[in-house]
Backbone as a printed PyTorch tensor [residue, N CA C, xyz], in Angstrom:
tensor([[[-19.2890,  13.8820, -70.6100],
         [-19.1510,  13.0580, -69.4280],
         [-18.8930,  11.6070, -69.8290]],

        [[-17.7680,  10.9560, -69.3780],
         [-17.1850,   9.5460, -69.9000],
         [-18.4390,   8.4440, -68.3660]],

        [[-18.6710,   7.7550, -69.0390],
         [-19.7340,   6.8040, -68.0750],
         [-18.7140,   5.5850, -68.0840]],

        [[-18.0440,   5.0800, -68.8100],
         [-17.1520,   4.2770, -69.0250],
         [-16.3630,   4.2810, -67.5100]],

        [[-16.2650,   2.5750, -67.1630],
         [-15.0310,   2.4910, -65.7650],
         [-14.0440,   2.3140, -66.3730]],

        [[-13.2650,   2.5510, -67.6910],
         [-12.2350,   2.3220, -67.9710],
         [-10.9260,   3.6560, -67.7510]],

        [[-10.4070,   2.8430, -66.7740],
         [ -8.7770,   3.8200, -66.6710],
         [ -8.3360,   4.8300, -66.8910]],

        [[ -7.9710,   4.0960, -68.0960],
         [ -7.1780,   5.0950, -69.1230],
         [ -7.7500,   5.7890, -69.6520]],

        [[ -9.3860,   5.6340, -69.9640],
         [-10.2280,   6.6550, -70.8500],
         [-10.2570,   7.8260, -69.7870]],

        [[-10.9490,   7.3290, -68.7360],
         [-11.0970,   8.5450, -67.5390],
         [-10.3090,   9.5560, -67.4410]],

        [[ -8.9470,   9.0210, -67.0330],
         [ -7.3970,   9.4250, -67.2550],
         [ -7.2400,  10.6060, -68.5220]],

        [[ -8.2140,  10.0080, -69.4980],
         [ -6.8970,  10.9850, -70.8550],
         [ -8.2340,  11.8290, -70.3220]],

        [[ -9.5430,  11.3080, -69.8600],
         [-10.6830,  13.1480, -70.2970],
         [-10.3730,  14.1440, -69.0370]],

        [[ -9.6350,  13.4230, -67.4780],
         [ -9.8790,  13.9090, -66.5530],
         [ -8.2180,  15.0130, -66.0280]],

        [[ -7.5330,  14.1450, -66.5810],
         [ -6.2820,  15.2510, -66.6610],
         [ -5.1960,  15.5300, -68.0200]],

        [[ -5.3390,  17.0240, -68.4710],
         [ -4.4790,  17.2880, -69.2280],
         [ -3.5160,  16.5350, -69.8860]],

        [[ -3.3150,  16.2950, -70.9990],
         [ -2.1150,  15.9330, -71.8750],
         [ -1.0200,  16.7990, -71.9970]],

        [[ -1.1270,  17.6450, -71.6910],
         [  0.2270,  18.6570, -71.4060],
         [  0.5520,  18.3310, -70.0580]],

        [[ -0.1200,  17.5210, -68.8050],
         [  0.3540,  17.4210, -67.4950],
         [  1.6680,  16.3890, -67.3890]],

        [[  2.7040,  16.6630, -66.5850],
         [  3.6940,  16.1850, -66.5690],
         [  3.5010,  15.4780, -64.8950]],

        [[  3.8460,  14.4630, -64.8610],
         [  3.6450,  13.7730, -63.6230],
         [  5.1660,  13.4070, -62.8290]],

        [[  5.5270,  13.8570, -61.9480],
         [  6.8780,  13.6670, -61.4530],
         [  6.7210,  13.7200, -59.8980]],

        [[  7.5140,  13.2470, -59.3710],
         [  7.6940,  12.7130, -57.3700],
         [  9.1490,  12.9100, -56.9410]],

        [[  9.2860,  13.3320, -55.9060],
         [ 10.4560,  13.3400, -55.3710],
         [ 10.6010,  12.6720, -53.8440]],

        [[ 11.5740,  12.1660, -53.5870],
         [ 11.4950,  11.4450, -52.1310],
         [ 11.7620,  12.2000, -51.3260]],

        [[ 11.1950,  12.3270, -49.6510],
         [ 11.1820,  12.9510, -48.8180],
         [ 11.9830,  12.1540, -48.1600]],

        [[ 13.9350,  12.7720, -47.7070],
         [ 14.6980,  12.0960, -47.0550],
         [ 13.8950,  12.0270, -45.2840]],

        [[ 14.3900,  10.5580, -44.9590],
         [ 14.1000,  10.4340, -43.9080],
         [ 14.7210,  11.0100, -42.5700]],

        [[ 15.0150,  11.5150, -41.5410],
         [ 15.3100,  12.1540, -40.5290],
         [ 15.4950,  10.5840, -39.5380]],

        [[ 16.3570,  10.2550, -39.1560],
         [ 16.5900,   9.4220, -37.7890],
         [ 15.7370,   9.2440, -36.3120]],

        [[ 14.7460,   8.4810, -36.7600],
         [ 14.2940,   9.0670, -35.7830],
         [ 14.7460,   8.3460, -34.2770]],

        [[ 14.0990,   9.0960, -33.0140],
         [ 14.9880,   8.8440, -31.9350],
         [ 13.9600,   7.9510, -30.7460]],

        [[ 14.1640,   6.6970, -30.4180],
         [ 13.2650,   6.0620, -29.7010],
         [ 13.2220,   6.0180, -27.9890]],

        [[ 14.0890,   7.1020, -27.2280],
         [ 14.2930,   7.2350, -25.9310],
         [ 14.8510,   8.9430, -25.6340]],

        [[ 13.7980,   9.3540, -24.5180],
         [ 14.0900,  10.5250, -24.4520],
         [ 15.9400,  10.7060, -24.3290]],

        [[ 16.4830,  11.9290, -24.8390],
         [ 18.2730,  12.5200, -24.6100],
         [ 18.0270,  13.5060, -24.8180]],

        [[ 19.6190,  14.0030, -24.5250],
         [ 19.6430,  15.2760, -24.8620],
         [ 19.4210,  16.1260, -25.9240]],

        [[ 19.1750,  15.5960, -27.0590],
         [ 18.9420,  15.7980, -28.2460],
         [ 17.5560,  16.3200, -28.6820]],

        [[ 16.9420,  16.2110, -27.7280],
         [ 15.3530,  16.6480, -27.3640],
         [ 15.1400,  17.9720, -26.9340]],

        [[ 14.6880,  19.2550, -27.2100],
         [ 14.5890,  20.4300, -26.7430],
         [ 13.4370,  20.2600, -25.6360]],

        [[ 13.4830,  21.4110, -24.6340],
         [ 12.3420,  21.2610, -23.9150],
         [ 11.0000,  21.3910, -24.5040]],

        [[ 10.7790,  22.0060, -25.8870],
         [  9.7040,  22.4230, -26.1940],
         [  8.9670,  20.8630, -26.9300]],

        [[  9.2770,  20.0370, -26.4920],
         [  8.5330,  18.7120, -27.2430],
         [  7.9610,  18.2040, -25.7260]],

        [[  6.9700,  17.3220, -25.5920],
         [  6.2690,  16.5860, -24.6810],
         [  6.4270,  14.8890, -24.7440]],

        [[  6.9360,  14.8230, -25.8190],
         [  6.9970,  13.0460, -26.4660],
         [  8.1940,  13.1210, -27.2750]],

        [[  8.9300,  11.7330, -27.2370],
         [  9.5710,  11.3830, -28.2200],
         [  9.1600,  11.3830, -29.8850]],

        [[  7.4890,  11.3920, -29.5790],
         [  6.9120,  11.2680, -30.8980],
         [  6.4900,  12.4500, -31.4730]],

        [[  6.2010,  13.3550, -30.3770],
         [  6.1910,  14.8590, -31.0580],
         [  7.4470,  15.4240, -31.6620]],

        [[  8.7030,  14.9550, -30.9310],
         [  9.7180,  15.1640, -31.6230],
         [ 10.4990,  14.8930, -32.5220]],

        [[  9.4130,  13.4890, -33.2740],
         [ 10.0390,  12.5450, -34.2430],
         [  8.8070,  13.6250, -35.3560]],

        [[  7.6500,  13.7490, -35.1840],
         [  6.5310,  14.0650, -35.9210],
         [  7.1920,  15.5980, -35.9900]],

        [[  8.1870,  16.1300, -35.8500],
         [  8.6790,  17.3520, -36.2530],
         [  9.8760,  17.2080, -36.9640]],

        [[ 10.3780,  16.4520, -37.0520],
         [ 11.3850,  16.2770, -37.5850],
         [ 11.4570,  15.9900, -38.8280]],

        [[  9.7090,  15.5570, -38.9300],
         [  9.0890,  14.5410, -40.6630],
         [  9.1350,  15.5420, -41.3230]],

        [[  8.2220,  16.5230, -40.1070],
         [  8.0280,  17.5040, -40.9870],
         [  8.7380,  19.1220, -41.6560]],

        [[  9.6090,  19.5340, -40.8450],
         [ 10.9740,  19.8000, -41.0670],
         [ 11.7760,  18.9180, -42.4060]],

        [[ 12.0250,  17.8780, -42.4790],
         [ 11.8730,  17.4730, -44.2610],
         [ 11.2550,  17.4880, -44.7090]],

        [[ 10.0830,  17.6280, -44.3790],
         [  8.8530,  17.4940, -45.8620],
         [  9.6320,  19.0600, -46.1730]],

        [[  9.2400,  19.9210, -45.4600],
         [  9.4430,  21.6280, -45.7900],
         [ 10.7030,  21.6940, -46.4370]],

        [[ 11.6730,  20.9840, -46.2130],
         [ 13.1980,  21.6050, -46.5510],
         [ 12.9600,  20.6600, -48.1130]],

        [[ 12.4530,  19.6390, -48.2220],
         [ 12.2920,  18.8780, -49.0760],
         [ 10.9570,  19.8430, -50.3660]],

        [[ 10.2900,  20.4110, -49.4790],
         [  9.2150,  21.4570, -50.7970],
         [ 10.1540,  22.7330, -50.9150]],

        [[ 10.8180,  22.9750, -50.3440],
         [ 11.6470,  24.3870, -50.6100],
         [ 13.2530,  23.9880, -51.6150]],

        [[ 13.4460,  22.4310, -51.2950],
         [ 14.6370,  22.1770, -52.3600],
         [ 14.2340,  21.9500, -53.8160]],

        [[ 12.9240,  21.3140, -53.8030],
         [ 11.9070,  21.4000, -55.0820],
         [ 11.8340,  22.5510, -55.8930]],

        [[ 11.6120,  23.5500, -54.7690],
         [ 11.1730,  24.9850, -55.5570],
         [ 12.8080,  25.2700, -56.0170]],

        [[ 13.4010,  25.5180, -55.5860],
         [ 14.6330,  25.8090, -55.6450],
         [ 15.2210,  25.0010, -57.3640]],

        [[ 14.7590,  23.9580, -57.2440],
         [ 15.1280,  23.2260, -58.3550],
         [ 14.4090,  23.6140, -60.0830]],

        [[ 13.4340,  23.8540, -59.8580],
         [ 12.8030,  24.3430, -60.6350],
         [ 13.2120,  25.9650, -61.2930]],

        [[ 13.9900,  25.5030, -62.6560],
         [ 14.7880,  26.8410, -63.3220],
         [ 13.6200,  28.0380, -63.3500]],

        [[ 12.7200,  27.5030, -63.8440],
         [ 11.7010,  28.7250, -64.5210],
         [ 10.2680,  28.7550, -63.4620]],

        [[ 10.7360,  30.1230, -62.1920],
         [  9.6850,  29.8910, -61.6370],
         [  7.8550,  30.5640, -62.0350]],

        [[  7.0100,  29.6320, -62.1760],
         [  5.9470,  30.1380, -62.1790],
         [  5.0140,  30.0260, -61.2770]],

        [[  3.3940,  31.0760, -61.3790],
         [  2.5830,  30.2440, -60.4170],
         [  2.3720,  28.7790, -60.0340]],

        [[  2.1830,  28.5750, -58.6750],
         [  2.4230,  26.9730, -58.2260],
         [  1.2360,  27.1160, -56.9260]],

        [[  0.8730,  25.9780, -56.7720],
         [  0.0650,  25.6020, -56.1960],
         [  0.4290,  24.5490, -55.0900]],

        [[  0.4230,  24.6750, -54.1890],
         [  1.0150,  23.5040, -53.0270],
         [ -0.0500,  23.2530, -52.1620]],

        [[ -0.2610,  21.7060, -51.9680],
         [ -1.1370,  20.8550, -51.1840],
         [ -0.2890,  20.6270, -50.0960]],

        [[ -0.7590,  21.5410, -48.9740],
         [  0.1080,  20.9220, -47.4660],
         [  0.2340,  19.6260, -47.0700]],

        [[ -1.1570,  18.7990, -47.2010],
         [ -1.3290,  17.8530, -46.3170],
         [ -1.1160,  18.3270, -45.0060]],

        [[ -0.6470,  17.1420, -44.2110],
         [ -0.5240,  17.1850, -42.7230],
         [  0.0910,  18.1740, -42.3300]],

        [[  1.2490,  18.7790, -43.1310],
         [  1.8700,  19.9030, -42.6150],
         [  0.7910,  21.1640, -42.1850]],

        [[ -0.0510,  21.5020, -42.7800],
         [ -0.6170,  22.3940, -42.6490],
         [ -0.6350,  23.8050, -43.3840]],

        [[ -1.6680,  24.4740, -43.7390],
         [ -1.6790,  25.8990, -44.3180],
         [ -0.3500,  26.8220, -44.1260]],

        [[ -1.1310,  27.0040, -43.1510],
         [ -0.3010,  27.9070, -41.9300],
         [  0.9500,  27.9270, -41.5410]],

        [[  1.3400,  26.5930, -41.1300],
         [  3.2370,  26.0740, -41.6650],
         [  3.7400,  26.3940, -42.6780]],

        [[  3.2470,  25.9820, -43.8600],
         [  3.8080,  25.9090, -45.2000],
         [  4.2160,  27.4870, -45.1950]],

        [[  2.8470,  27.9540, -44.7980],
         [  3.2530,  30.0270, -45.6380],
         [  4.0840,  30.4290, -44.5330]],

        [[  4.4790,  30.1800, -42.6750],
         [  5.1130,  30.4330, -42.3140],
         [  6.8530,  30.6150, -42.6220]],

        [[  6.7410,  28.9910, -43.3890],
         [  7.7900,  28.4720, -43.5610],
         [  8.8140,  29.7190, -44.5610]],

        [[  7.6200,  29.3420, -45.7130],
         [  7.9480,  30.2240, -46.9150],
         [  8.2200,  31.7020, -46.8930]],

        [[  7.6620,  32.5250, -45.9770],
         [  7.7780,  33.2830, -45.8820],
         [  8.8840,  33.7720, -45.1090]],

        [[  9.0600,  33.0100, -43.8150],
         [ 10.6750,  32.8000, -43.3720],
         [ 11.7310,  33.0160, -44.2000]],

        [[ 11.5790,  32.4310, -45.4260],
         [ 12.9720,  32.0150, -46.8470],
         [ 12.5240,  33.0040, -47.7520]],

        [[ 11.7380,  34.1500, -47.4840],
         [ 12.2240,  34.9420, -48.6860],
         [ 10.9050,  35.1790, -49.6290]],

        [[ 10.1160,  33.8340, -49.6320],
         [  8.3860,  33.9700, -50.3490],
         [  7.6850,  35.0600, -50.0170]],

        [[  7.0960,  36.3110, -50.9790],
         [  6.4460,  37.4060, -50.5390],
         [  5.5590,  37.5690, -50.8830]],

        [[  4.9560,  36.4020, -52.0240],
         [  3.6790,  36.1480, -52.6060],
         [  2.9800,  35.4350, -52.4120]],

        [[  2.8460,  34.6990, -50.9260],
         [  1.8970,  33.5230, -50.4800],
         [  0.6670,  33.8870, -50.3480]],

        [[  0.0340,  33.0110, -51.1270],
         [ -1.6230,  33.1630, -50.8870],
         [ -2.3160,  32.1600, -50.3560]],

        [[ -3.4890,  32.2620, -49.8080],
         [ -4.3390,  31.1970, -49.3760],
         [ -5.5940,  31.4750, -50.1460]],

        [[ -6.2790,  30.1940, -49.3840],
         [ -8.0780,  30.2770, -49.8900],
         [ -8.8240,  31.4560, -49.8750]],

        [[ -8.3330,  32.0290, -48.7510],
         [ -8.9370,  33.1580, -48.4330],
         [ -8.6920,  34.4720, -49.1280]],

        [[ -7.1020,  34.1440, -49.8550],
         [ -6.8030,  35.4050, -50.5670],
         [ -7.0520,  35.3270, -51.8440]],

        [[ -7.9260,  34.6110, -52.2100],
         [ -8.6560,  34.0740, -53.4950],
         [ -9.7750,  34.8560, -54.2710]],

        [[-10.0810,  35.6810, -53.0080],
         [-12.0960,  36.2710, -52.7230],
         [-11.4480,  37.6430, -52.5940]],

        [[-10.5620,  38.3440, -52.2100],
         [ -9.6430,  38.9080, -51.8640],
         [ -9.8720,  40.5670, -53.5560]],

        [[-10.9860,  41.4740, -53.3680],
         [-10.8800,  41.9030, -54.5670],
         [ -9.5270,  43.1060, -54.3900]],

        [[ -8.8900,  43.9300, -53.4640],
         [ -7.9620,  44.0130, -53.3590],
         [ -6.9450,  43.4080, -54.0190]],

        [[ -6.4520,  42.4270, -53.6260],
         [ -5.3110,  41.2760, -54.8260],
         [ -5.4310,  42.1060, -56.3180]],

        [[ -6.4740,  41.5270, -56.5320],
         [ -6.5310,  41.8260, -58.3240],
         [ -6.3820,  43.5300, -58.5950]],

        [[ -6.9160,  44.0440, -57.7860],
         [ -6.3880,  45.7860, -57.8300],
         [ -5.0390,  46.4520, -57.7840]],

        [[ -4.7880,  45.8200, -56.4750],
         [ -2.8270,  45.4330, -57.0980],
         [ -2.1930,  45.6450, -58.3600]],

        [[ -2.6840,  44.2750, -58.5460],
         [ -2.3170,  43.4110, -59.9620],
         [ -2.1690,  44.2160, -61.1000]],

        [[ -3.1940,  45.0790, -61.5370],
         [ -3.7640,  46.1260, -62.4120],
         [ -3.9750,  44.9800, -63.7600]],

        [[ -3.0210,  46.0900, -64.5150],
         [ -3.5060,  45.3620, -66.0820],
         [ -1.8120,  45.3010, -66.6320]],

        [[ -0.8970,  45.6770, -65.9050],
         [  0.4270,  45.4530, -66.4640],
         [  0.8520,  44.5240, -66.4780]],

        [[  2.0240,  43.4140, -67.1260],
         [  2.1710,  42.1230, -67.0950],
         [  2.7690,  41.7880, -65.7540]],

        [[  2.3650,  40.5390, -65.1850],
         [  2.4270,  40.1270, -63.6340],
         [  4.3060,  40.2510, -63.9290]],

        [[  4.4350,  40.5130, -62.1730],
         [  5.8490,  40.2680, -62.1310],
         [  6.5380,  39.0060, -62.6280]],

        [[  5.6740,  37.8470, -61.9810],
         [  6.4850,  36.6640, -62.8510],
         [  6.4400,  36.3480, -64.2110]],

        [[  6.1450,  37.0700, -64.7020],
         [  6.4920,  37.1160, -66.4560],
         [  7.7860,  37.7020, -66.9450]],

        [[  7.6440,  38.4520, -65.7130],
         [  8.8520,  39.7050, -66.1550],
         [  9.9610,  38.6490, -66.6930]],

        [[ 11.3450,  39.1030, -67.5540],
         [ 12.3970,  38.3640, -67.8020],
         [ 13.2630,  38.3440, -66.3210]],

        [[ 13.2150,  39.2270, -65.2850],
         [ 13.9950,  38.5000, -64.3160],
         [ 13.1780,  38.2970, -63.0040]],

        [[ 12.9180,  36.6580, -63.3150],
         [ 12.1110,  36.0570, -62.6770],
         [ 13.2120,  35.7560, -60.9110]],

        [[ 11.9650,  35.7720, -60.2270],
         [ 13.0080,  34.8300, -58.9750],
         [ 11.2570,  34.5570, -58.2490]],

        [[ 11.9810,  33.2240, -57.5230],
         [ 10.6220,  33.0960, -56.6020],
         [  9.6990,  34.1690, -56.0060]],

        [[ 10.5670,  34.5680, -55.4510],
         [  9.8720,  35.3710, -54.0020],
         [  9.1570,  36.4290, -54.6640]],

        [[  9.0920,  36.7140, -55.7210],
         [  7.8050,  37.7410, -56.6330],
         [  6.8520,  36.7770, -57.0870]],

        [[  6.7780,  35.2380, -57.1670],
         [  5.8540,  34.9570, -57.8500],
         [  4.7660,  34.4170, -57.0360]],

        [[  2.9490,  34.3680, -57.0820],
         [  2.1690,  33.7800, -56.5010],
         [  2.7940,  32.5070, -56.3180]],

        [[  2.2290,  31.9350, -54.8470],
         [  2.8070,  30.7780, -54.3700],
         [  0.9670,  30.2390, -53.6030]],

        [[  0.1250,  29.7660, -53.9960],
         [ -0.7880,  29.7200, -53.4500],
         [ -0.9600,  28.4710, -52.7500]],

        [[ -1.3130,  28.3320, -51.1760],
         [ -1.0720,  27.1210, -50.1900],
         [ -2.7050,  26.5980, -50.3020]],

        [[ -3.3300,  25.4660, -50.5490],
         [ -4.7220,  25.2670, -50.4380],
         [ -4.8940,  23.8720, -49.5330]],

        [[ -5.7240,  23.6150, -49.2200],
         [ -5.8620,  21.9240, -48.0440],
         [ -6.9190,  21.3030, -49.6400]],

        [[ -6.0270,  20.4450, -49.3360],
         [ -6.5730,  18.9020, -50.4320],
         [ -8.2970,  19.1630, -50.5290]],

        [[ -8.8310,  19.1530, -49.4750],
         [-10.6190,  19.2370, -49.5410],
         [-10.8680,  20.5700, -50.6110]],

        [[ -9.9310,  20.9720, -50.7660],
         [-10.5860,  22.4350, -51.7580],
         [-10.0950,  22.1010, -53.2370]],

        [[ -9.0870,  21.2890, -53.5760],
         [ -9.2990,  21.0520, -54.6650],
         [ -9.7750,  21.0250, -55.8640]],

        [[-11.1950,  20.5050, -55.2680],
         [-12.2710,  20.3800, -56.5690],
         [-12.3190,  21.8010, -57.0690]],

        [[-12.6330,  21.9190, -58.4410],
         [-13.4890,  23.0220, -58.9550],
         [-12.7070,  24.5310, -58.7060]],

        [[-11.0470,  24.4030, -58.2590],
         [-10.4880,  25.4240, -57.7690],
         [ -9.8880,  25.6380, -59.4830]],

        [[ -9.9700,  26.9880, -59.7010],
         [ -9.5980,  27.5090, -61.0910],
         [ -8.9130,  29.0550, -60.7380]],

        [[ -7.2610,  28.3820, -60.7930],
         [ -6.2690,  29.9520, -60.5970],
         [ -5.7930,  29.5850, -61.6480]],

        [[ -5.9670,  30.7650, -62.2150],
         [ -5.0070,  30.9170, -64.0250],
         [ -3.9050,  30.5120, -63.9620]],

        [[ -3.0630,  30.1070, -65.0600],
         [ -1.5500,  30.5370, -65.1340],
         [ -1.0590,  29.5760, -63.7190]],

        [[ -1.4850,  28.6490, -63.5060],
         [ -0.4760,  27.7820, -62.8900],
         [ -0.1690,  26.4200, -63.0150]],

        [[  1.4660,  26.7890, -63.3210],
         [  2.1260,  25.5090, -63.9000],
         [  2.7680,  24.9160, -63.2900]],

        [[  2.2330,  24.9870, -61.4110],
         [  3.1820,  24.0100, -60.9090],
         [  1.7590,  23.6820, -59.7320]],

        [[  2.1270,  22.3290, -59.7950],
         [  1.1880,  21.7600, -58.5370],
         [  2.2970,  20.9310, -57.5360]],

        [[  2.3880,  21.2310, -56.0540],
         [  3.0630,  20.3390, -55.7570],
         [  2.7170,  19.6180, -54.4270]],

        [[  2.5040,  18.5080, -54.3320],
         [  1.7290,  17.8140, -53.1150],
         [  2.4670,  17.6240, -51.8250]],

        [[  2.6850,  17.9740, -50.8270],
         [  3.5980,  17.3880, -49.9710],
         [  3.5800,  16.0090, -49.1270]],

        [[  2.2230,  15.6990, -49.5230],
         [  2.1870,  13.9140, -49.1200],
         [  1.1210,  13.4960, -50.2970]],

        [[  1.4810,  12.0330, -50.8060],
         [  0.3230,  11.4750, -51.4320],
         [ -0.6190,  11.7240, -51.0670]],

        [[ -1.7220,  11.9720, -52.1950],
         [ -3.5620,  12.3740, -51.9180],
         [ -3.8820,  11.1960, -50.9850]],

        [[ -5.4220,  11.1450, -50.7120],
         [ -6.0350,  10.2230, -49.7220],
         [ -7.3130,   9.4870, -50.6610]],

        [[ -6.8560,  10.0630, -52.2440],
         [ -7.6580,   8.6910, -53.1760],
         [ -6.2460,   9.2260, -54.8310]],

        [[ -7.2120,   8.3390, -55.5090],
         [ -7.4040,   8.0630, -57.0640],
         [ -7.8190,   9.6290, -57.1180]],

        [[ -8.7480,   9.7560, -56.7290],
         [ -9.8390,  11.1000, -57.1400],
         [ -8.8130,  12.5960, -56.5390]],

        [[ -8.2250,  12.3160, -55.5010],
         [ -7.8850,  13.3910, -54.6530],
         [ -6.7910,  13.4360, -55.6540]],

        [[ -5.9240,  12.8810, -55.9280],
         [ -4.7680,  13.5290, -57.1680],
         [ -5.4440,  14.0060, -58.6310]],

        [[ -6.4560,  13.4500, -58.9200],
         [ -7.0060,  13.9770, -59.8960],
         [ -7.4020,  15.6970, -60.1550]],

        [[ -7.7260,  16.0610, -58.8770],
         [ -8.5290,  17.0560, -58.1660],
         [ -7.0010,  18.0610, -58.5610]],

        [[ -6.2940,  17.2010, -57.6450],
         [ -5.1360,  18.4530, -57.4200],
         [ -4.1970,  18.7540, -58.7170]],

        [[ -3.5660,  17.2050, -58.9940],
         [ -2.8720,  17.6930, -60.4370],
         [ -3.3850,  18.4580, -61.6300]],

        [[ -5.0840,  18.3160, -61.3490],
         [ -5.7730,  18.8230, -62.6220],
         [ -6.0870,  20.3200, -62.6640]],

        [[ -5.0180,  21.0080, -61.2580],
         [ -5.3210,  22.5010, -61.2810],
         [ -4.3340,  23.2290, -61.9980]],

        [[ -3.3490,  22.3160, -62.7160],
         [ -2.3180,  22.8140, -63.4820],
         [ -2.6150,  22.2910, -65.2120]],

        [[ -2.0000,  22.4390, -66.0750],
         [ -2.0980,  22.1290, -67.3620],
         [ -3.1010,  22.1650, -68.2230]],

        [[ -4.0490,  23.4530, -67.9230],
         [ -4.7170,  23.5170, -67.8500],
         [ -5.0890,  24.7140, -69.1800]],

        [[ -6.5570,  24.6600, -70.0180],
         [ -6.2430,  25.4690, -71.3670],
         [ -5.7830,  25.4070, -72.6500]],

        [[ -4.5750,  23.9680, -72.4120],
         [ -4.2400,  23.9700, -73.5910],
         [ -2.3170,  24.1820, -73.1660]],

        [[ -2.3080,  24.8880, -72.1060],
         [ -0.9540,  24.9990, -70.9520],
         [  0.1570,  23.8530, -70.7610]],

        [[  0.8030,  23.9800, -70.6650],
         [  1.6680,  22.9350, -70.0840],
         [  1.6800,  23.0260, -68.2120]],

        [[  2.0180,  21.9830, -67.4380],
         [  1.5040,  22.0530, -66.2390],
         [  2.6190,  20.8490, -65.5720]],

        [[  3.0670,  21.0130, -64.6030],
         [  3.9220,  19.7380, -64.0550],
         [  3.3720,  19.2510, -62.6870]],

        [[  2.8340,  18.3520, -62.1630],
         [  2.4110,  17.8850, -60.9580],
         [  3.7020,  17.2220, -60.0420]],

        [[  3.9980,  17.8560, -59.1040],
         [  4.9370,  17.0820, -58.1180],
         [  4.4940,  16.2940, -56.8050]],

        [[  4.5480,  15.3300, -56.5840],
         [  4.3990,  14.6930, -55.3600],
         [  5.4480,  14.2820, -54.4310]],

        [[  5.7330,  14.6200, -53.1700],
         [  6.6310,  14.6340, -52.3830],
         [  6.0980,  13.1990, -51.3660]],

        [[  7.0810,  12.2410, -51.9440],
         [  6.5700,  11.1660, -51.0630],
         [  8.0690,  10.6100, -50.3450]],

        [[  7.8310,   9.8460, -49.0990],
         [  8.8600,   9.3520, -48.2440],
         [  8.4720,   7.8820, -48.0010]],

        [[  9.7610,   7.4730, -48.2420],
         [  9.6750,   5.6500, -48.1850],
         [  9.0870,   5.4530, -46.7990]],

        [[  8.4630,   4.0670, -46.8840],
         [  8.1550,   3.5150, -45.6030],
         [  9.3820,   2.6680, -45.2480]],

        [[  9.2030,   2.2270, -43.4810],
         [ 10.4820,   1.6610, -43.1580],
         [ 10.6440,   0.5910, -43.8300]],

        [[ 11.9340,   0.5240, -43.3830],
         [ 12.5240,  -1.2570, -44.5600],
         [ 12.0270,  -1.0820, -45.8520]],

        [[ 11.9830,  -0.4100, -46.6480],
         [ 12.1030,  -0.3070, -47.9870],
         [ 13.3950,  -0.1450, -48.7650]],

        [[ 13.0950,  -0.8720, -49.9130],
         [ 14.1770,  -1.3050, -50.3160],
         [ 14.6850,   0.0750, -51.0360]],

        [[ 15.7890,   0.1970, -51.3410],
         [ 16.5250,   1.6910, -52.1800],
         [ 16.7510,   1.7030, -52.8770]],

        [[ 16.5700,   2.3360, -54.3680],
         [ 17.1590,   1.5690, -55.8210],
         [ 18.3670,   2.4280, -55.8020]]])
């Protein structure tokens, strides 16, 4: 246990040296400041219909991620605001047939499945939609230990220092290599490099 407030010490004991730290921007959507036609009936506010639209990129924005990623393995995704329940809807919409939650964690079924033969995503012909995709809410973080996963990916910045610690540190893990993604979107008037 490091007692030390220093940084960087915390840093090297609290997440992996094999962890790879990387972000991608969440394109912004236009949003629209007066009800039109452009509005389906199923919204109540201009702002419910702007607050769907965020999130509709965040999703197309975590599914172009996955997509990007040559070598798929177990991954781990922090909804945030989007929600559990969205995310695996989403995913499962596009083809994902391995979504898990918290709940499918406890789940001794799963592992009976599984047996003792090498998991499908090992196999040499890998594709997403065979591999665990497990959705968890940021508060579960802590102390969460799923083998074999080398992808963490956040869909909004944590809500500390500690809360990315929590989450990136469920990958790279063992001795592993591990990549942490964070899906963040500029605030307005920000500048563009």
């Amino acid at each position: 246990r490091v007692k030390s407030k220093d940084a960087e010490r915390r840093k090297s004991v609290l997440l992996p040296g094999t962890l790879t730290h990387a972000y991608r921007v969440v394109p912004q959507p236009k949003e629209i400041t007066a009800v039109d036609s452009t509005i389906s009936a199923g919204f109540s506010s201009v702002a419910e219909y702007n607050d769907e639209r965020k999130t509709e990129a965040t999703i197309n924005a975590l599914w172009n991620t996955l997509e990007s990623i040559d070598d798929a393995k177990p991954t781990i995704i922090f909804p945030g605001k989007v929600g559990v329940e969205r995310v695996k809807t989403e995913l499962l919409s596009r083809g994902l047939e391995d979504i898990r939650t918290l709940r499918d964690l406890d789940d001794p079924s799963l592992e009976a499945r599984e047996g003792t033969t090498l998991p499908r995503y090992m196999e040499p012909s890998l594709k997403w939609k065979d591999v665990p995709v497990y959705i968890i809410g940021e508060r579960f973080a802590r102390g969460l230990d799923v083998p074999n996963v080398e992808y963490v990916i956040m869909l909004s910045p944590p809500s500390s220092a500690a809360g990315y610690t929590h989450m990136a540190g469920r990958t790279g893990r063992s001795g592993r290599k591990g990549t942490a993604i964070t899906l963040i979107r500029p605030k307005k008037n920000e500048v563009k490099r």
